[in-house]
Coordinates of C-alpha atoms in Angstrom, one line a residue:
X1 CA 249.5 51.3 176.1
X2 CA 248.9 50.9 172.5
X3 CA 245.8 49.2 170.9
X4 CA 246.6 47.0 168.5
X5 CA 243.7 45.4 167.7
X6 CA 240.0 44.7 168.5
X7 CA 240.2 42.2 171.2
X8 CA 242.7 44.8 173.4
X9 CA 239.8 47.9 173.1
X10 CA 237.6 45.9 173.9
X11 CA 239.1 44.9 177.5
X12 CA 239.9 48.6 177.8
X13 CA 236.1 49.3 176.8
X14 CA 235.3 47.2 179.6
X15 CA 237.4 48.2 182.3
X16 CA 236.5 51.9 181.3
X17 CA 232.8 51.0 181.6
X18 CA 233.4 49.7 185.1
X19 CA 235.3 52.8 186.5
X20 CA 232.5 54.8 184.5
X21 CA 229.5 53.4 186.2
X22 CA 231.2 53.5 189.5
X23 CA 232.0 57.5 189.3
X24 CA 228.3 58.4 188.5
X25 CA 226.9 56.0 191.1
X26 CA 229.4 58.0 193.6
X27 CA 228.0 61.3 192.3
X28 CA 224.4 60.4 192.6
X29 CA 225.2 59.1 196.2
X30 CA 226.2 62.3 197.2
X31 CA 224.3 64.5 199.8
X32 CA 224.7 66.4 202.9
X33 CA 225.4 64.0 205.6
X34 CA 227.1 61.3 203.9
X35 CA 230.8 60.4 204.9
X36 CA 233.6 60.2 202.3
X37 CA 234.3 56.7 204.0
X38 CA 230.7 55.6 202.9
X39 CA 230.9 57.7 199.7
X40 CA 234.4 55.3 198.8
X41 CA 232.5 52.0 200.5
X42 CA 230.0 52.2 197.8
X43 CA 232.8 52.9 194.9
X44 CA 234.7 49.8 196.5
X45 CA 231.6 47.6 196.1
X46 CA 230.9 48.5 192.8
X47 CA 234.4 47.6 191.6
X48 CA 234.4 44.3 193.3
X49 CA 230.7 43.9 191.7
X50 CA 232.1 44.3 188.3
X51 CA 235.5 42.6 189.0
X52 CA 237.5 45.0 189.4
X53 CA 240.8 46.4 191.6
X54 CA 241.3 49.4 193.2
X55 CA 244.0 50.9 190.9
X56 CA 245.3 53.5 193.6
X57 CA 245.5 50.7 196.2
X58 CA 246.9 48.0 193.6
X59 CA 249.6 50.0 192.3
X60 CA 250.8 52.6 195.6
X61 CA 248.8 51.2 198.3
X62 CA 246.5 54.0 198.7
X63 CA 244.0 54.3 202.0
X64 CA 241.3 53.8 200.0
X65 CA 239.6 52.5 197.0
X66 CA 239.0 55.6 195.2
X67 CA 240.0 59.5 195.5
X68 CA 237.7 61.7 196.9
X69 CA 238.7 65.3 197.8
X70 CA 236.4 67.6 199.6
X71 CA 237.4 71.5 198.7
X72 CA 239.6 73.5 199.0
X73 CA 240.8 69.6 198.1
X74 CA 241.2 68.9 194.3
X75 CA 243.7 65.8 194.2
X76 CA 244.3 62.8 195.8
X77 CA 242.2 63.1 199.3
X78 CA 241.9 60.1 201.6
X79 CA 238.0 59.0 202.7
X80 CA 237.6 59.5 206.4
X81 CA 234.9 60.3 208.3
X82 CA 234.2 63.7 207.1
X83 CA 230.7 64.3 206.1
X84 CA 229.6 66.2 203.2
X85 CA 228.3 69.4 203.9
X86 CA 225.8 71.6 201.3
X87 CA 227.6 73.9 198.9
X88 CA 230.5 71.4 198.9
X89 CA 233.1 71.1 196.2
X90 CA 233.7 67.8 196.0
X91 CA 236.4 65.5 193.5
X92 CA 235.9 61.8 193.0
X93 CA 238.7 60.0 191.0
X94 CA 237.9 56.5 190.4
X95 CA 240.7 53.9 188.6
X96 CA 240.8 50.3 188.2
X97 CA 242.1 47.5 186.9
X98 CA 240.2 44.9 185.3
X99 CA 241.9 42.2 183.9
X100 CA 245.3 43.1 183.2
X101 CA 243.9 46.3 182.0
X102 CA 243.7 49.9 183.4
X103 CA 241.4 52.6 183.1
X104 CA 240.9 56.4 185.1
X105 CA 238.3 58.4 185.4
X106 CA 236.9 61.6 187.2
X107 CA 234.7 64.5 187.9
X108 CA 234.2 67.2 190.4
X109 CA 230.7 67.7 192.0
X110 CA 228.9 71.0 193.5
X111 CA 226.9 69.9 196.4
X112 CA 223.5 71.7 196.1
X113 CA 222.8 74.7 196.9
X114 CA 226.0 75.6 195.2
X115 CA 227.5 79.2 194.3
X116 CA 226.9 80.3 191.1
X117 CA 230.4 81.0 190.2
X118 CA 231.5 77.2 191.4
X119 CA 228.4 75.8 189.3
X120 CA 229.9 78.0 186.4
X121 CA 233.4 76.4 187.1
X122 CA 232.4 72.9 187.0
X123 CA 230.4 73.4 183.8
X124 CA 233.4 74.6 182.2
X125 CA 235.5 72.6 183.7
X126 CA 233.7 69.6 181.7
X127 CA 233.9 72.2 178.4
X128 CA 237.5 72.3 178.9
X129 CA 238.2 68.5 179.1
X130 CA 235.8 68.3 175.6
X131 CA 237.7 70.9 174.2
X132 CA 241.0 68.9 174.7
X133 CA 239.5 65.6 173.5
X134 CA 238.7 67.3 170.1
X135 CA 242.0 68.1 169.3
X136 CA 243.5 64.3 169.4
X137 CA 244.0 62.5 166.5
X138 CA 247.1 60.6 165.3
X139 CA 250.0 62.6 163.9
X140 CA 249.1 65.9 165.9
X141 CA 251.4 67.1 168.9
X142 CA 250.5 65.6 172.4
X143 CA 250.6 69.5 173.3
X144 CA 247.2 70.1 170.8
X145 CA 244.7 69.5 173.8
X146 CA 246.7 71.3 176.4
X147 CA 246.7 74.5 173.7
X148 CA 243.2 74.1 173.1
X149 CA 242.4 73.7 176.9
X150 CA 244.4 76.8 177.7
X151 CA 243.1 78.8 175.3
X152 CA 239.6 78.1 176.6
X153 CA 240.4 78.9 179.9
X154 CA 241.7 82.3 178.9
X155 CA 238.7 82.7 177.0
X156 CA 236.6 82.5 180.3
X157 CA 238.5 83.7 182.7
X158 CA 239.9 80.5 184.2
X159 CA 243.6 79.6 184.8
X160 CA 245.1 76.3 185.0
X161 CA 246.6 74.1 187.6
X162 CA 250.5 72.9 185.7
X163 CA 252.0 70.6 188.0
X164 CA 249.3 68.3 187.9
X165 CA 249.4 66.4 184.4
X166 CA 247.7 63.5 182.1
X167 CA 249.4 60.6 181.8
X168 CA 249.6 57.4 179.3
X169 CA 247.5 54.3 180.9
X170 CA 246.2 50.9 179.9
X171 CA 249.4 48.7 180.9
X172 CA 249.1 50.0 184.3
X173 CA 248.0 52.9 185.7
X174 CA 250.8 55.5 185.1
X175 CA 252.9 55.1 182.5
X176 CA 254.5 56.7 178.9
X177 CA 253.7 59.3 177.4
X178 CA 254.0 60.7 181.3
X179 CA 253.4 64.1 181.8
X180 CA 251.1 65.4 179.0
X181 CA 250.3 69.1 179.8
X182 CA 247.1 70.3 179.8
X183 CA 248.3 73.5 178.9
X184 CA 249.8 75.3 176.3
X185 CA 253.7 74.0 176.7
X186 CA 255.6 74.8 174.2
X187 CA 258.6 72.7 174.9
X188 CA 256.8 69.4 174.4
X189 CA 257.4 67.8 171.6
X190 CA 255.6 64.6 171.1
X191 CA 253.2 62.7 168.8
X192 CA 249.9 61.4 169.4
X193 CA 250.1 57.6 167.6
X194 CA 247.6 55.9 166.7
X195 CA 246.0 53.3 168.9
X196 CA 247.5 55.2 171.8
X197 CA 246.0 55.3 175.2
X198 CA 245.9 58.2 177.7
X199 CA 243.7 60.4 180.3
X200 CA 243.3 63.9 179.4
X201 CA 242.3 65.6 183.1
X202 CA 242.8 69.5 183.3
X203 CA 242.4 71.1 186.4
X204 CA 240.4 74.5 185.5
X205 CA 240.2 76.6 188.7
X206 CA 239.2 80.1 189.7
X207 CA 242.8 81.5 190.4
X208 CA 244.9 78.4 191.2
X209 CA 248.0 77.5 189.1
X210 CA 249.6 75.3 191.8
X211 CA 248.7 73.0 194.1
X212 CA 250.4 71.2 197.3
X213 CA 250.4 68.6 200.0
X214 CA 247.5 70.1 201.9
X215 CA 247.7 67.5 204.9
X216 CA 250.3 65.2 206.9
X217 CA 249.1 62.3 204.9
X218 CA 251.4 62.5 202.2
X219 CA 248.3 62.7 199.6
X220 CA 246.2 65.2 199.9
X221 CA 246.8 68.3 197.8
X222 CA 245.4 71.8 197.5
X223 CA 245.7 75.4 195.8
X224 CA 247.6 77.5 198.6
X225 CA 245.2 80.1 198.2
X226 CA 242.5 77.8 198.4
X227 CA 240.8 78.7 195.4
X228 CA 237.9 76.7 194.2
X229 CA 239.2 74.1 191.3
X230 CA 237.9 71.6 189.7
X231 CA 239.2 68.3 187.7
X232 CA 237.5 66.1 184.9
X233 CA 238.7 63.1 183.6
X234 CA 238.2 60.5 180.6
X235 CA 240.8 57.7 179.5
X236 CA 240.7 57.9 175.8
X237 CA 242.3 56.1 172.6
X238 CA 243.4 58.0 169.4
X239 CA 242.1 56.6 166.2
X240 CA 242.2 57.6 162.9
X241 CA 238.6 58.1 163.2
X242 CA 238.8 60.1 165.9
X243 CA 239.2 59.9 170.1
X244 CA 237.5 57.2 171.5
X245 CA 236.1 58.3 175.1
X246 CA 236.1 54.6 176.6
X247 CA 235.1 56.0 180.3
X248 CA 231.5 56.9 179.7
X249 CA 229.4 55.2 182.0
X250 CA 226.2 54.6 179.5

């Protein structure tokens, strides 16, 4: 999608707001105890209070209204009845569409009492996603966040999970500029326009470069190694002015 003039951000500004305010309610929800099937109950409830669709179910008929993937899990898990334990990992990725429009959002949460190193990870994790957003602006390579984000995972000590990308959104939920790399790629060769629409969501993990179908449900995806990885996520627009983040919840 490409903003083309007031009226269209502000639709995206509202459906952003809507996916926003569900992700944090999710987060604050969380505790040892609760089920992922409660945890998505609430998310589906707070869509349908704002007037909203599920994005995931709208578009591929996803079993469920949001993402949520308990760790070794970073991607794409189904809610069930698992409960959440202490010291969890846990990813939440909320889309929807409101109104014709589309916006995607997500964020990984360490279940108190948490290791240090995975408290670490998810900090930078959100340092990594900020570092990206910095580097759009209209004119510069859709490959400047993804150079930025890797070198600040190298920086740190983190590598990066590359067959999991960003992706153009607005329209629908998926669509062009597919496949933006969060990570230094130096065969890509597109330009950020202006007015354009798309998530920037690096995976920054402690090891991982790789993930896979974790479960027979044809979802669910994890590092083979299992190593702890985390995933942040805004929809953004580039303006000449600079990125505007639309999926901030306040």
């Amino acid at each position: 999608m490409t903003i083309g003039n007031e009226d269209d951000l502000e639709k995206l500004k509202a459906a952003g707001r809507v996916v926003a305010r569900t992700l944090k309610a999710m987060g604050e929800a969380l505790e040892p105890g609760i089920t992922t099937r409660e945890l998505d109950e609430l998310g589906r409830r707070m869509l349908e209070a704002g007037g909203a669709r599920s994005a995931p179910q709208l578009t591929y008929g996803f079993p469920g209204a949001t993402c949520i993937s308990v760790g070794p899990d970073v991607a794409h898990g189904i809610p069930d009845d698992t409960r959440v334990q202490a010291g969890d990992l846990i990813n939440i990725d909320v889309s929807a569409d409101l109104d014709g429009v589309f916006a995607d959002t997500g964020a990984s949460f360490a279940v108190p009492p948490a290791h240090p190193r995975v408290e670490r990870l998810c900090r930078d994790g959100r340092r990594a996603l900020w570092t990206g957003i910095r580097a759009v602006r209209p004119g510069a390579s859709l490959g400047a966040p993804g150079r930025d984000i890797e070198a600040f995972a190298r920086r740190n000590g983190y590598s990066l999970v590359r067959n999991l990308a960003s992706h153009g959104v607005g329209a629908s939920l998926h669509e062009e500029p597919k496949e933006i790399p969060t990570w230094a790629d130096r065969s890509e060769r597109r330009t950020i326009t202006e007015g354009l629409v798309f998530t920037l969501e690096p995976f920054l993990s402690l090891g991982a470069d790789w993930v896979e179908e974790s479960r027979d449900d044809g979802w669910t995806l994890a590092p083979p190694g299992r190593e702890p990885t985390v995933q942040y996520e805004h929809t953004l627009v580039a303006t000449r002015r600079g990125p505007v983040v639309v999926t901030l919840a306040d």
